[in-house]
Amino acid sequence: MALIHYREIDGRSRGFYALLALLGALVLAGAAAAWYMEHNGHWVTGMSNQIIWGTPHVFAVFLIVAASGALNVASIASVFGRGLYKPLARLSGLLALALLAGGLAVLVLDLGRPERLIEAMSYYNFKSIFAWNIILYTGFFAVVAVYLWMMFERRMNDFTKPAGLAAFLWRLTLTTGTGSIFGFLVARDAYDSALYAPMFIIMSFSFGLAIFVLVLMAACHWTGRVLGDVLLARLKNLLGVFVAAVLYFVLVYHLTNLYITRHHDVERFILLDGGIYTGLFWFGQILIGGILPLALLYHPTLGKSRRAIALAALAVIAGGLAQIYVIIIGGQAFPMPLFPDKEVTSSFFDGVVATYAPSLPEVVLGVGGVALALALTTFALKVLPFLPTSLADADVDPHHST
Amino acid sequence: MSEMKRRVFVLCAMLAVAGGSLFAPVHAADPKPVGRVPSPTVKIEKGEKCVEPTDVIRRDHMKFILHQRDETMHRGIRTTKHSLKNCIDCHADPKTNSVLGKDGFCESCHRYAAVSMDCFECHSPAPRKQTGGANTSAAHAPGSAP
Amino acid sequence: MSLDRRQFLGLGAAAAGVALAPGLHLIDLVQARSPEDKVNALTRWGLLIDTVKCADCEACVTACHEENGVTGHNRPATDAQWIRKVGLRDKRTGHVQTLPLMCQHCESPPCVDVCPTGASFKRADGIVLVDKHICIGCRYCMMACPYKARSFIHEAVTDQKPDVPRGKGTVESCTLCVHRVDRGQIPACVEACTKDGGQAMVFGDLNDRDSEIHKRLRSEPSSQIRPDLALNTGVRYQGL
């Protein structure tokens, strides 16, 4: 195998600056939305005392989950010794950092008192999974930064494997923590399940790889670097496996609930008569996020088309957002089970399905987080050599013969 | 790297000057106007003297309040000496019924010192009405304090 | 120990209560604690609510929100509610009940478990509170509370009561009128229920064998809301 050459992208074209300007504008809009929400208070959003976490949390959780998943490509190379993925490891680490930064920015800017973040750093309640996550998120930055350094610095290359292993274990812990935010909530029927931790891990594999594939295709396309068919075929097959695995976990989660009588009502809500949430579940999460990408990726002819692969990755992302929307907002919309066998009424929306419509500032804040992640990635590609000069089959595949 | 060191030194010096200027007004809070800067209004409405000597309370009032805050909030200790409510009871302007406002005791001095305080985003800046417990039907067990 | 003015007035009020209130047995005697003493775990404050007596009124709600300065902006979805009246109708028999619901002051509160900063905490005497000084407004406690007892303050607050600080961007809930309890009074809801409502509420020390609430709980049946969660709530109900 030829030695891999990495080089910064040129970053002088009109397209590059147009992209940065667009992303920058979206980041600024997100910051303005956050300021608007903080200045007026959260009543200007769609969130309420019923729907406590809204669209910002959908974006934040999606980005944080995807961040740990984006690191997988690097782990496959360093930890599992697959040489084919090695040229992609640097980009994988970069995307992981950028996506996490974007997600955390959204999460923090939605806080009621974001200026008090220092309290979250100085007072810890170690029984809180949230407090653990604060350590896991900040630690993730450090661990991945060290991992990247081992990859970049030739003298340190020998330590890539242990650093990669540490990062891999850390990211598994991190996603366990993110899933457990919901898994450890005993109060609500839709949560309170240990399945959330492994389900979030497999979701992260899927969402993170989908974003990785799209960013890789765009970066190679726009900078005129060759992306070989062998490598892309491997990535898309892997994506297909992950998408199927997510579907499996969703199936097991719902089968478990369907078996347990006291969970029948919440299952009926999500699967049958929950309105927008039922629609998002079947059409967004299952059809667009699951069946469509599987069909595209494994279709004998379409599966070789780059457009189809890109479309499949986009569908995974759209379906993933729908899935997290159903989990976070659908899970809160279903009324809390205070009194079994009773019809409950009050002036505080007890016993009724909570209404929620995403407000503009919430959406703009969430999109701003995505834009921040992409802007950081774009900028980093220009200043450091993250991307190989060529990913042509002959350059990356040791067994390739032309 | 000497250039770098020099820059760090300059930065530290600037920070030190900026930090020092934050504390300067505590010592310079004389009622005499200094130049064009309007001096704070220090009006004491009630009581003979403060719970601490003036120079101590000027310098350390935030520490007393912070300490008392945790004592009251978490341990239920309701002594009034260093409580925010006690400050307000003595220092609120009877005309505005508040420690805030342009000439309010807290706000005028904090504005002069350019130190922001967020106490009153939650706490009432008004003094308590005289509470004697007479307006309640609560019953006391006599002398049962341990 | 000599009586100070406050205690003297309290005694006077108690004497007036004996003379005037026929339902005095519903008012619990509250042990006075001097201001210097910190709260301790010998006491555990609680409420007993008899849903059979709970009248179709809002006296407790009105009194609570007046006492604590909980005012709204006519926006029901985002306005805070510390206590609410809940109507129940049995799905099979149609049996109708009403009861007040507020923070249940759990022994093992889920809100305290999940709070990242420890702003949500339980005082030694069992009262669950939010330390707004360190609350960052993440609302995880609201996700975790099984009773929907907490509210997020969605907009700026003015005209707070001196005893009850409240501010935008933090979470709040029933404090069991901790400021009143600390000076030897009973919570505003209980007082109002006794005076203007159905005399359905008793406040007292769950650990004190001589207290009204302890006597009732050991001689009469009672239950907790969502006993399946085993949170050992400080608020107990009868007739559920």
PDB file of N, CA and C in Angstrom, chain A residues 7 10 32 36 75 139 150 185 191 215 219 299 316 389 393 400:
ATOM      1  N   ARG A   7      -3.248  16.446   2.929  1.00  0.00           N
ATOM      2  CA  ARG A   7      -2.979  17.857   2.688  1.00  0.00           C
ATOM      3  C   ARG A   7      -4.219  18.701   3.024  1.00  0.00           C
ATOM      4  N   ASP A  10      -7.474  23.623  -0.276  1.00  0.00           N
ATOM      5  CA  ASP A  10      -6.993  24.935  -0.722  1.00  0.00           C
ATOM      6  C   ASP A  10      -7.701  26.076  -0.004  1.00  0.00           C
ATOM      7  N   ALA A  32     -28.511  34.655  17.557  1.00  0.00           N
ATOM      8  CA  ALA A  32     -29.561  35.656  17.745  1.00  0.00           C
ATOM      9  C   ALA A  32     -30.814  35.010  18.328  1.00  0.00           C
ATOM     10  N   TYR A  36     -32.652  35.928  21.814  1.00  0.00           N
ATOM     11  CA  TYR A  36     -34.075  36.265  21.845  1.00  0.00           C
ATOM     12  C   TYR A  36     -34.803  35.422  22.903  1.00  0.00           C
ATOM     13  N   SER A  75     -12.152   4.428  14.827  1.00  0.00           N
ATOM     14  CA  SER A  75     -12.020   3.264  15.704  1.00  0.00           C
ATOM     15  C   SER A  75     -11.845   1.986  14.889  1.00  0.00           C
ATOM     16  N   GLY A 139     -14.434  15.418  28.655  1.00  0.00           N
ATOM     17  CA  GLY A 139     -13.384  14.416  28.515  1.00  0.00           C
ATOM     18  C   GLY A 139     -13.247  13.930  27.081  1.00  0.00           C
ATOM     19  N   MET A 150      -1.863  11.826  18.194  1.00  0.00           N
ATOM     20  CA  MET A 150      -1.134  10.582  17.929  1.00  0.00           C
ATOM     21  C   MET A 150      -1.162  10.255  16.437  1.00  0.00           C
ATOM     22  N   LEU A 185     -35.222   7.772  33.594  1.00  0.00           N
ATOM     23  CA  LEU A 185     -36.373   8.561  34.023  1.00  0.00           C
ATOM     24  C   LEU A 185     -37.527   7.631  34.372  1.00  0.00           C
ATOM     25  N   TYR A 191     -40.120   6.399  28.748  1.00  0.00           N
ATOM     26  CA  TYR A 191     -38.693   6.276  29.077  1.00  0.00           C
ATOM     27  C   TYR A 191     -38.505   5.092  30.039  1.00  0.00           C
ATOM     28  N   VAL A 215     -20.249  14.177   4.424  1.00  0.00           N
ATOM     29  CA  VAL A 215     -19.169  15.168   4.500  1.00  0.00           C
ATOM     30  C   VAL A 215     -17.984  14.712   3.648  1.00  0.00           C
ATOM     31  N   ALA A 219     -16.617  16.792   0.568  1.00  0.00           N
ATOM     32  CA  ALA A 219     -15.250  17.326   0.623  1.00  0.00           C
ATOM     33  C   ALA A 219     -14.436  16.845  -0.573  1.00  0.00           C
ATOM     34  N   HIS A 299     -29.832  -2.132  -3.026  1.00  0.00           N
ATOM     35  CA  HIS A 299     -30.365  -2.375  -4.358  1.00  0.00           C
ATOM     36  C   HIS A 299     -29.211  -2.732  -5.298  1.00  0.00           C
ATOM     37  N   VAL A 316     -31.166   8.749   6.272  1.00  0.00           N
ATOM     38  CA  VAL A 316     -30.831   8.285   7.622  1.00  0.00           C
ATOM     39  C   VAL A 316     -30.840   9.473   8.598  1.00  0.00           C
ATOM     40  N   THR A 389      -4.836  13.220   0.091  1.00  0.00           N
ATOM     41  CA  THR A 389      -4.867  13.827  -1.238  1.00  0.00           C
ATOM     42  C   THR A 389      -5.644  12.957  -2.214  1.00  0.00           C
ATOM     43  N   ASP A 393      -8.984   3.914  -5.243  1.00  0.00           N
ATOM     44  CA  ASP A 393      -8.888   2.518  -4.817  1.00  0.00           C
ATOM     45  C   ASP A 393      -7.440   2.043  -4.740  1.00  0.00           C
ATOM     46  N   HIS A 400      -6.166  -4.079  -3.980  1.00  0.00           N
ATOM     47  CA  HIS A 400      -6.786  -3.633  -5.218  1.00  0.00           C
ATOM     48  C   HIS A 400      -5.853  -3.879  -6.400  1.00  0.00           C
TER      49      HIS A 400
END
